[in-house]
Short mmCIF file of N, CA, C and O in Angstrom, two decimals:
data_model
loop_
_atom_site.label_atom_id
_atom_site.label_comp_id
_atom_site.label_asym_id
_atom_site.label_seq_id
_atom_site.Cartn_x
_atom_site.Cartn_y
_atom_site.Cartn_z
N UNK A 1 -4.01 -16.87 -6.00
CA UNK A 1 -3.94 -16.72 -4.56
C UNK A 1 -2.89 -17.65 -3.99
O UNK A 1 -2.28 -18.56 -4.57
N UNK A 2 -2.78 -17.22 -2.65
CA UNK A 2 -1.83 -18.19 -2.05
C UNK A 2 -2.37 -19.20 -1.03
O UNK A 2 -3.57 -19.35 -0.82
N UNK A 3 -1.55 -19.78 -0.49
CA UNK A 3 -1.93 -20.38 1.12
C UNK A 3 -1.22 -19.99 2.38
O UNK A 3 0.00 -19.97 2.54
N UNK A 4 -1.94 -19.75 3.07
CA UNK A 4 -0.61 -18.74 4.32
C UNK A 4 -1.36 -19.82 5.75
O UNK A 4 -2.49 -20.20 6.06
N UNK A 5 0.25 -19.98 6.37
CA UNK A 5 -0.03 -20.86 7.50
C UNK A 5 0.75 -20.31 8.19
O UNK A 5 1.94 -20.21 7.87
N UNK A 6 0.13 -19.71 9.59
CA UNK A 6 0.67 -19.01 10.97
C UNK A 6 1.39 -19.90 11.37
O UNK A 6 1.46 -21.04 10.90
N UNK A 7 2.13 -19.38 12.50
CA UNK A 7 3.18 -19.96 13.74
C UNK A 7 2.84 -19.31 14.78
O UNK A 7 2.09 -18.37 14.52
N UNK A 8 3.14 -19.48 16.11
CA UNK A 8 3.73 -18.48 17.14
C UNK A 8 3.34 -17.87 18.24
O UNK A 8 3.91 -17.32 19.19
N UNK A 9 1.81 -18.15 17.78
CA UNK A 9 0.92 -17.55 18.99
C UNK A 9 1.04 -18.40 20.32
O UNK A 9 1.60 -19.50 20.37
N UNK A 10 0.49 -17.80 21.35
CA UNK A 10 0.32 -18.46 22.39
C UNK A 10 0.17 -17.78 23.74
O UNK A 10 0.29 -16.58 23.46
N UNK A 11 -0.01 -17.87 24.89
CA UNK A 11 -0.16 -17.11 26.01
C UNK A 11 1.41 -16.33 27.06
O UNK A 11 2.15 -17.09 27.68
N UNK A 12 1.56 -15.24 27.07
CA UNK A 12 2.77 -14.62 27.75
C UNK A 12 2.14 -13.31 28.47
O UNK A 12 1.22 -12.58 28.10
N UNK A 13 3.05 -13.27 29.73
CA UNK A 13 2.45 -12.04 30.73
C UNK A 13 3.34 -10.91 29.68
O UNK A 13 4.22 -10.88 28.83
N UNK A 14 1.98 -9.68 30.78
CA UNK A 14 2.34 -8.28 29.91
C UNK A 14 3.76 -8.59 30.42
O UNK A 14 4.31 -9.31 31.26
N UNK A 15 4.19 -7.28 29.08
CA UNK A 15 5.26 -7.11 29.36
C UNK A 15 6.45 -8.11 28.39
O UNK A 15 7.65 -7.96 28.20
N UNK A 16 5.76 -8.85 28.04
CA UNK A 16 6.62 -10.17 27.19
C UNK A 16 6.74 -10.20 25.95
O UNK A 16 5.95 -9.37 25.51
N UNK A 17 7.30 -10.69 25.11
CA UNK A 17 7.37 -11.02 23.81
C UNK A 17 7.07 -12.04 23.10
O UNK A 17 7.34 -13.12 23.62
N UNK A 18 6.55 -12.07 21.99
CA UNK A 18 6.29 -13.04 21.23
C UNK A 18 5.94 -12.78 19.59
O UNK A 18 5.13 -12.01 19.06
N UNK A 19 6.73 -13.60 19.12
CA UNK A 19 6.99 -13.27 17.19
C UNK A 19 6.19 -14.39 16.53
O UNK A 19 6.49 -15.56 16.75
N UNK A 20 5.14 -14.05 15.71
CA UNK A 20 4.20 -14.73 14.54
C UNK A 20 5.00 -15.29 13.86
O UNK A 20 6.19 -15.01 14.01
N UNK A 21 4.55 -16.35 12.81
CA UNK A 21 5.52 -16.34 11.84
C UNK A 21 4.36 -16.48 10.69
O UNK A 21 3.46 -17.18 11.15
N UNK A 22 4.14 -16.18 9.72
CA UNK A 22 3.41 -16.95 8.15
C UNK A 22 3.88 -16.86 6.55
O UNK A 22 4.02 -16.13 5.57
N UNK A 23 4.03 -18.35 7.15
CA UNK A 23 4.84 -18.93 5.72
C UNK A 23 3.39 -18.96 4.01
O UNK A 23 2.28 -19.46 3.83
N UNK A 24 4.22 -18.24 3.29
CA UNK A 24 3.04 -18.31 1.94
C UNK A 24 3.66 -19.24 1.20
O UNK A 24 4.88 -19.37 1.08
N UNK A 25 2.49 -20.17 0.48
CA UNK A 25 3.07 -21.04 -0.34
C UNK A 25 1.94 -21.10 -1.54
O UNK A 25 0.72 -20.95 -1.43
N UNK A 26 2.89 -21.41 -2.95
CA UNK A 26 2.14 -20.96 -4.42
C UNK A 26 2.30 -20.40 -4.97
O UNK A 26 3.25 -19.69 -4.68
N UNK A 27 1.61 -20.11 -6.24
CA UNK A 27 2.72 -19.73 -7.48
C UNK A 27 2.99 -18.42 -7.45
O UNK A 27 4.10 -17.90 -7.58
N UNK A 28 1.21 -17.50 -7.11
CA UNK A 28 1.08 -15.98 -7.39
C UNK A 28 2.22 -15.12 -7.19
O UNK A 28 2.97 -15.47 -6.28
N UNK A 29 2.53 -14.08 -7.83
CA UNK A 29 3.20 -13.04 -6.98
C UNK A 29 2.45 -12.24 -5.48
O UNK A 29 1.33 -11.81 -5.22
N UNK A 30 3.34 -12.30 -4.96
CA UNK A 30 2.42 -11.62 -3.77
C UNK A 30 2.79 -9.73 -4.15
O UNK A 30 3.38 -9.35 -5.16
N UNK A 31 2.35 -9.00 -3.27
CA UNK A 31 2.68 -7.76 -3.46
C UNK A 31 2.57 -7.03 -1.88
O UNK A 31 3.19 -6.00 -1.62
N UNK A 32 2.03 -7.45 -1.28
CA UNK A 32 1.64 -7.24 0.17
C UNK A 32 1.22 -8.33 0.93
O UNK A 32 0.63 -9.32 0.52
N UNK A 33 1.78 -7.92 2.66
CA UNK A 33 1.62 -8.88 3.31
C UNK A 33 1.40 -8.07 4.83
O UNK A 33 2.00 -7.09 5.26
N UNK A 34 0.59 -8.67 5.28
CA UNK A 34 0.24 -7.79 6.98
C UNK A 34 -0.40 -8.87 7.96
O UNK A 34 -0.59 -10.06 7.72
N UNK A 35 -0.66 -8.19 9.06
CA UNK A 35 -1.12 -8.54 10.06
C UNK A 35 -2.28 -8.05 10.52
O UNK A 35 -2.38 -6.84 10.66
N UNK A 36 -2.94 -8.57 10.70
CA UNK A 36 -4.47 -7.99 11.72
C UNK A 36 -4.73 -8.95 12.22
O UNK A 36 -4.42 -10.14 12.14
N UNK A 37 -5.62 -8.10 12.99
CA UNK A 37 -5.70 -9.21 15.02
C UNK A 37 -7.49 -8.69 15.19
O UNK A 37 -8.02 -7.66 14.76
N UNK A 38 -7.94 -9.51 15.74
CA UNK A 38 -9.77 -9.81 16.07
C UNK A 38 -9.75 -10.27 17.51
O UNK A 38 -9.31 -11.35 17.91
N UNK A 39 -10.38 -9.13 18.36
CA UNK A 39 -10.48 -9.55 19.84
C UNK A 39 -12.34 -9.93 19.68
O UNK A 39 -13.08 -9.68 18.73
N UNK A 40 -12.58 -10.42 20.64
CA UNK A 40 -13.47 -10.84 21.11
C UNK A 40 -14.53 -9.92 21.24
O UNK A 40 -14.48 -9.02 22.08
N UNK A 41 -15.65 -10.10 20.36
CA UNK A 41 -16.73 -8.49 19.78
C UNK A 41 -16.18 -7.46 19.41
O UNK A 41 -16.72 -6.35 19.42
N UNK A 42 -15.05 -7.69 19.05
CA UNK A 42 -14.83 -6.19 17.72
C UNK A 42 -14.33 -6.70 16.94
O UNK A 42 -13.67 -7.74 16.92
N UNK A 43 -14.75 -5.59 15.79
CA UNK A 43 -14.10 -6.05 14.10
C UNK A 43 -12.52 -6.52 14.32
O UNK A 43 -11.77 -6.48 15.29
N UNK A 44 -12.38 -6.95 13.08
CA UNK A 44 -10.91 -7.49 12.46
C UNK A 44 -10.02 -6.02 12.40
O UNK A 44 -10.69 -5.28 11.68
N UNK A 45 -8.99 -5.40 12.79
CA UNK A 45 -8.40 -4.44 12.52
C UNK A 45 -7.01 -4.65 12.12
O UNK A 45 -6.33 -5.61 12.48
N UNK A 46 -6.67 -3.82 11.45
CA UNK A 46 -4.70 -3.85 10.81
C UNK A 46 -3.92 -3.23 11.70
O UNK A 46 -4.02 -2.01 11.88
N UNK A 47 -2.97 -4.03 12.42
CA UNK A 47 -1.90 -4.36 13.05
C UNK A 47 -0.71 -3.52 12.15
O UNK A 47 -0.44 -2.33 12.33
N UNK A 48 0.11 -4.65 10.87
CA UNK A 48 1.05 -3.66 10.69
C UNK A 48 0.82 -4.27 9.10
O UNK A 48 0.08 -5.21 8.82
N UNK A 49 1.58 -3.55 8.24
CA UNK A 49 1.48 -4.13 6.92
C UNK A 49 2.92 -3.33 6.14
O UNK A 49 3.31 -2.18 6.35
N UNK A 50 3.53 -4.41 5.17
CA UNK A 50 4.40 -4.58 4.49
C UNK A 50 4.40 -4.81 2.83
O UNK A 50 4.51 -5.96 2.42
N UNK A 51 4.30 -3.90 2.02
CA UNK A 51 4.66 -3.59 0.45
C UNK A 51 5.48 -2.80 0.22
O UNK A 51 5.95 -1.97 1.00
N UNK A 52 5.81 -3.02 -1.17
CA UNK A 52 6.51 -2.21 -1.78
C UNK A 52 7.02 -0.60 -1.66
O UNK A 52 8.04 0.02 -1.93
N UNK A 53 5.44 -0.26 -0.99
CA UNK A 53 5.49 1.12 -0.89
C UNK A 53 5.37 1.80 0.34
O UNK A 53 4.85 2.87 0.65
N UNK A 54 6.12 0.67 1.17
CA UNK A 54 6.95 0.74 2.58
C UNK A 54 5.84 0.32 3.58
O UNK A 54 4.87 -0.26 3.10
N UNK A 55 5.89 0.54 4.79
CA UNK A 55 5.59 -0.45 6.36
C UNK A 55 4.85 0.40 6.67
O UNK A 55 5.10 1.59 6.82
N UNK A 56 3.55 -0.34 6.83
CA UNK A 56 2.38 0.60 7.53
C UNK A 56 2.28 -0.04 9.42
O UNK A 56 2.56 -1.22 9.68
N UNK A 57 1.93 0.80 10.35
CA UNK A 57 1.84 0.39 11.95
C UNK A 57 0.34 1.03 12.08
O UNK A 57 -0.03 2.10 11.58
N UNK A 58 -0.45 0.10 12.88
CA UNK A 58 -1.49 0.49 13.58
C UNK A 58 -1.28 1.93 15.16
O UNK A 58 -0.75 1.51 16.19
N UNK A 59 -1.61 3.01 15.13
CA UNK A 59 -0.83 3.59 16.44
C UNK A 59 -0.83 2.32 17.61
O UNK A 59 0.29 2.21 18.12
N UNK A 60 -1.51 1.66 17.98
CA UNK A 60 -1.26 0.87 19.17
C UNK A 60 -0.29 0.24 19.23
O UNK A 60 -0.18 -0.51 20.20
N UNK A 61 0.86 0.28 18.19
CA UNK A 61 1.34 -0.99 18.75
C UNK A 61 3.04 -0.40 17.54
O UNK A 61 3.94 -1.12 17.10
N UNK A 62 2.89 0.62 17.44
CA UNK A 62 4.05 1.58 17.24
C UNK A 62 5.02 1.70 18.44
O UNK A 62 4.68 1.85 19.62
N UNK A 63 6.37 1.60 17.92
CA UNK A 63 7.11 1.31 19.03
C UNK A 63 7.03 -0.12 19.71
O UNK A 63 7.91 -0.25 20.56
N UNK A 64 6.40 -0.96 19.59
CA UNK A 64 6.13 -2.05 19.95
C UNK A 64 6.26 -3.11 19.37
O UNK A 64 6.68 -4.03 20.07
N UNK A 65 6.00 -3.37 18.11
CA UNK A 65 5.47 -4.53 17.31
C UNK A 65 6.64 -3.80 16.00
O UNK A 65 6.93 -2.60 15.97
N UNK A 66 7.23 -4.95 14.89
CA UNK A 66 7.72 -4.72 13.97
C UNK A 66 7.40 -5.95 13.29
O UNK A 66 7.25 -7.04 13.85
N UNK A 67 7.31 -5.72 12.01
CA UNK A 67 7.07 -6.48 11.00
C UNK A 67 8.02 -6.65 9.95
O UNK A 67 8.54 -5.58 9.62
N UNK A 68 8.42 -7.67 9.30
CA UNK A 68 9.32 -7.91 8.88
C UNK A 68 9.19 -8.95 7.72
O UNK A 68 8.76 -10.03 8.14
N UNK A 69 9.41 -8.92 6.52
CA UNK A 69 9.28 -10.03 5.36
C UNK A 69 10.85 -10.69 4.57
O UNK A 69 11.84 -10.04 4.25
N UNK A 70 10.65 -11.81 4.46
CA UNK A 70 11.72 -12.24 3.62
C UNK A 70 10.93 -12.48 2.52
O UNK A 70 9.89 -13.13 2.52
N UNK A 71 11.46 -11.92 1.56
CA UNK A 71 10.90 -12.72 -0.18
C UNK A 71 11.25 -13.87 -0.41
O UNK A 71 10.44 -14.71 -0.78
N UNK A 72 12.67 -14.15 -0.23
CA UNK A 72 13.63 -15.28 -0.66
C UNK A 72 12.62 -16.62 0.01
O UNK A 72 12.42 -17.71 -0.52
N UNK A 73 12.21 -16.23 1.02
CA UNK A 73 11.06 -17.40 1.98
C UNK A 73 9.06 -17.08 1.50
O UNK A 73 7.98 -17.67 1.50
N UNK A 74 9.46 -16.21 1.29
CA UNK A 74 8.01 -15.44 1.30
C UNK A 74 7.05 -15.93 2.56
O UNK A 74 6.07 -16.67 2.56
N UNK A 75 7.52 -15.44 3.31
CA UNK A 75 7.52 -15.05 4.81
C UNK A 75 7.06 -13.75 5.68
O UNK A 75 7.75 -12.74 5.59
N UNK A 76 6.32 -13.75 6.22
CA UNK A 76 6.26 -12.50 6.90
C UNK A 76 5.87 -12.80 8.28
O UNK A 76 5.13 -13.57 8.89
N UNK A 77 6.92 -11.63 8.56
CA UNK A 77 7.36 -12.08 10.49
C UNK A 77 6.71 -10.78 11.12
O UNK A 77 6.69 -9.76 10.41
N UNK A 78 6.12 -10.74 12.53
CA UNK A 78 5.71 -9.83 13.30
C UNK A 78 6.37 -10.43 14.91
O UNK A 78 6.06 -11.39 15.61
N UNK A 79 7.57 -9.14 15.08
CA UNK A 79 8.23 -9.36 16.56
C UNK A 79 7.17 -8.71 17.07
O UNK A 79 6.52 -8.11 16.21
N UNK A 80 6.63 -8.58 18.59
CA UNK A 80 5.92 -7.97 19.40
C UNK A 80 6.47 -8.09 20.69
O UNK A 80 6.68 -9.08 21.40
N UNK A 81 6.69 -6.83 20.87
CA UNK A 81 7.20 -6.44 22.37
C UNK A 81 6.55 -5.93 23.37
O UNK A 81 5.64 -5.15 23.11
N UNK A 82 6.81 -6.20 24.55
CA UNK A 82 6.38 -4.85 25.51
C UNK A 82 4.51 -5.33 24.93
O UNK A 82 3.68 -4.60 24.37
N UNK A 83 4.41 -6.54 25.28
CA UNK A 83 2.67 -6.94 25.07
C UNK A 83 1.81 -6.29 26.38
O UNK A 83 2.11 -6.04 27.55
N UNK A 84 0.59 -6.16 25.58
CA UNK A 84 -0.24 -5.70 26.72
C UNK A 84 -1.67 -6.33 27.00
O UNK A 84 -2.31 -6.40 25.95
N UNK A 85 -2.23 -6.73 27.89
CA UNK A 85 -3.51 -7.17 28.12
C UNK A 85 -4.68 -7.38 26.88
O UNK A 85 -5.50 -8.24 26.55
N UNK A 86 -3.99 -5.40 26.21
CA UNK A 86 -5.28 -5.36 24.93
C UNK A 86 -5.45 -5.90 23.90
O UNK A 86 -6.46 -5.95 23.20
N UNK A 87 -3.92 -6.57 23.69
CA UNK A 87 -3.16 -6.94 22.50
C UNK A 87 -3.97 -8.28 22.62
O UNK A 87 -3.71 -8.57 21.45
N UNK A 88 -4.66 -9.24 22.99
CA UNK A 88 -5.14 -10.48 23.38
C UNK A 88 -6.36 -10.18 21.97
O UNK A 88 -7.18 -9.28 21.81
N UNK A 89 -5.93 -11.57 20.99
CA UNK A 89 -6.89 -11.25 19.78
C UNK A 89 -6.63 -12.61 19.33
O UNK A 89 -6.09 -13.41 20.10
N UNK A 90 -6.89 -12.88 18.42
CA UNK A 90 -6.03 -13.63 17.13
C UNK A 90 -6.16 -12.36 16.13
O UNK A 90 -6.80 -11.39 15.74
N UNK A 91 -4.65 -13.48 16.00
CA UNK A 91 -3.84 -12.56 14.76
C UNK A 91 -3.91 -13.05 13.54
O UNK A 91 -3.41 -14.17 13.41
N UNK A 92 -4.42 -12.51 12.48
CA UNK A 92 -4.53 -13.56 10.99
C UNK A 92 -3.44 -12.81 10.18
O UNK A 92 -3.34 -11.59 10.25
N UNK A 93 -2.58 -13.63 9.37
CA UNK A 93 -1.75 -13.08 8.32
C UNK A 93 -2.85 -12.68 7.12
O UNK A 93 -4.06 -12.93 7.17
N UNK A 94 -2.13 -11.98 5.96
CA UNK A 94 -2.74 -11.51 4.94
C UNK A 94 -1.77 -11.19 3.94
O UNK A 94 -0.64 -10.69 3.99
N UNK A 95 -2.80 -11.77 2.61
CA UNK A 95 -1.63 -11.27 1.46
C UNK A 95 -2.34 -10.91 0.61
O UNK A 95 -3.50 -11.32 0.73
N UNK A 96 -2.06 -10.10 -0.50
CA UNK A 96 -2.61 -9.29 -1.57
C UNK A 96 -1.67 -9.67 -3.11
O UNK A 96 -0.56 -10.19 -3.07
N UNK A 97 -2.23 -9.37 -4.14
CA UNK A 97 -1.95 -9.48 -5.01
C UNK A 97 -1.45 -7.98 -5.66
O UNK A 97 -1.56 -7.08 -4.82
N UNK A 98 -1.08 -7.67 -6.59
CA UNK A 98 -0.80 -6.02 -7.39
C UNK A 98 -2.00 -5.91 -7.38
O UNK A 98 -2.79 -6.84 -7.53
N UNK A 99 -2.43 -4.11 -7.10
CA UNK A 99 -3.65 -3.99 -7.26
C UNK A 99 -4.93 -4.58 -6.56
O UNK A 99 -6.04 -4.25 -6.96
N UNK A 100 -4.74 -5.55 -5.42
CA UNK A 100 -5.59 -6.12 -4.46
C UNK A 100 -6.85 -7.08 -5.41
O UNK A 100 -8.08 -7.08 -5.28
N UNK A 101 -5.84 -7.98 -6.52
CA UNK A 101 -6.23 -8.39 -7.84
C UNK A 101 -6.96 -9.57 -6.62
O UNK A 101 -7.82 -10.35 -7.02
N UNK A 102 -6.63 -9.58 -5.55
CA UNK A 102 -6.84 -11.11 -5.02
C UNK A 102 -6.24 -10.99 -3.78
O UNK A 102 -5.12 -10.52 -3.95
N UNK A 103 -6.50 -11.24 -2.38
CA UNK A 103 -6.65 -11.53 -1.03
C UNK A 103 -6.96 -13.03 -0.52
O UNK A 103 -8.09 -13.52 -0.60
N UNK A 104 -5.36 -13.99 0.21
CA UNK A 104 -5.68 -14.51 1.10
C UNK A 104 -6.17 -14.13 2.69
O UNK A 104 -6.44 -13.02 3.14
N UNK A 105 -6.19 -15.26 3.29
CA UNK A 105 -6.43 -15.24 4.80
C UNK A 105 -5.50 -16.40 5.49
O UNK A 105 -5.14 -17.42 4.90
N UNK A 106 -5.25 -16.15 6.51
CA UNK A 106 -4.33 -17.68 7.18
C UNK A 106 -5.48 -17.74 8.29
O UNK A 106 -6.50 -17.05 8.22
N UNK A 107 -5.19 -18.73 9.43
CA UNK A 107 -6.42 -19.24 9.27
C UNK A 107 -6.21 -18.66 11.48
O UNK A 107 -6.79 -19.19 12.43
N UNK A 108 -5.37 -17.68 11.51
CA UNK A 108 -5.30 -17.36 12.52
C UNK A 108 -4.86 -17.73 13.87
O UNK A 108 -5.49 -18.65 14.38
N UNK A 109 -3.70 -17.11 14.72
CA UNK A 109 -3.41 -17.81 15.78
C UNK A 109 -3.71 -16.69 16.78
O UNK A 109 -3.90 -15.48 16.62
N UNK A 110 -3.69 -17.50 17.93
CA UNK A 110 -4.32 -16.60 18.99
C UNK A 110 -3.33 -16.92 19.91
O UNK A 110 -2.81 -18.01 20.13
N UNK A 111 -3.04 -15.31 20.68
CA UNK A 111 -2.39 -14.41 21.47
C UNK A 111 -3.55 -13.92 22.55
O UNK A 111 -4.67 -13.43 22.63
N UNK A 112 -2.28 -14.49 23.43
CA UNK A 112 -2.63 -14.21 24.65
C UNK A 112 -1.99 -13.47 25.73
O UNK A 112 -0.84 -13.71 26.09
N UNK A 113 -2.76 -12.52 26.27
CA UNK A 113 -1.71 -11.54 27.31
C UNK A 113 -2.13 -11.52 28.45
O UNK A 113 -3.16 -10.87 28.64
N UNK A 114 -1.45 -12.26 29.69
CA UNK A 114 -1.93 -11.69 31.19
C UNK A 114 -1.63 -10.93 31.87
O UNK A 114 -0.42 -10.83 32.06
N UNK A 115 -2.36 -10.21 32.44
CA UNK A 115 -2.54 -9.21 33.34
C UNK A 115 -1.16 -9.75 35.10
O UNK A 115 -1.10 -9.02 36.08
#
């Protein structure tokens, strides 16, 4: 497994932008890396996600949100645009192993959107 430590969160009116950052550190190979966000009484849901076998988007946030990885850093970035009220969660990074041999968690930053 790895260790994944967020960046980035913080409070911006709709309409604004703001980019995550989570840095992985350790030996594993990773194989996947995403985003999911937890509002306040509802489950944990997937945002956007990044492997090998190309870029997955949640519909909410298509057109909106892009995700983005460097290997060379083993890094994975989420721009978010054009935020909206609903978007207000924390956001936890995530990484996987080949085969989902093994799953971190980062330890979550929270996003904030005003009305």
């Amino acid at each position: 497994q790895v260790q994944l430590v967020e960046s980035g969160g913080g409070l911006v009116q709709t309409g604004g932008s703001l980019r995550l950052s989570c840095a992985a550190s350790g030996s594993a190979f990773i194989n996947a890396m995403g985003w999911y966000r937890q509002a306040t009484g509802k489950q944990r849901e997937l945002v956007a996600d990044v492997s090998r076998s190309g870029t997955v988007y949640a519909d909410f946030v298509k057109g909106r949100f892009t995700i983005s990885r460097s290997n060379a850093e083993n890094t994975v970035y989420l721009q978010m645009n054009s935020l909206k009220p609903e978007d207000t969660a924390v956001y936890y990074c995530n990484a996987r192993g080949s085969g989902s041999t093994w799953t971190s968690w980062g330890q979550g930053t929270q996003v904030t959107v005003s009305s």
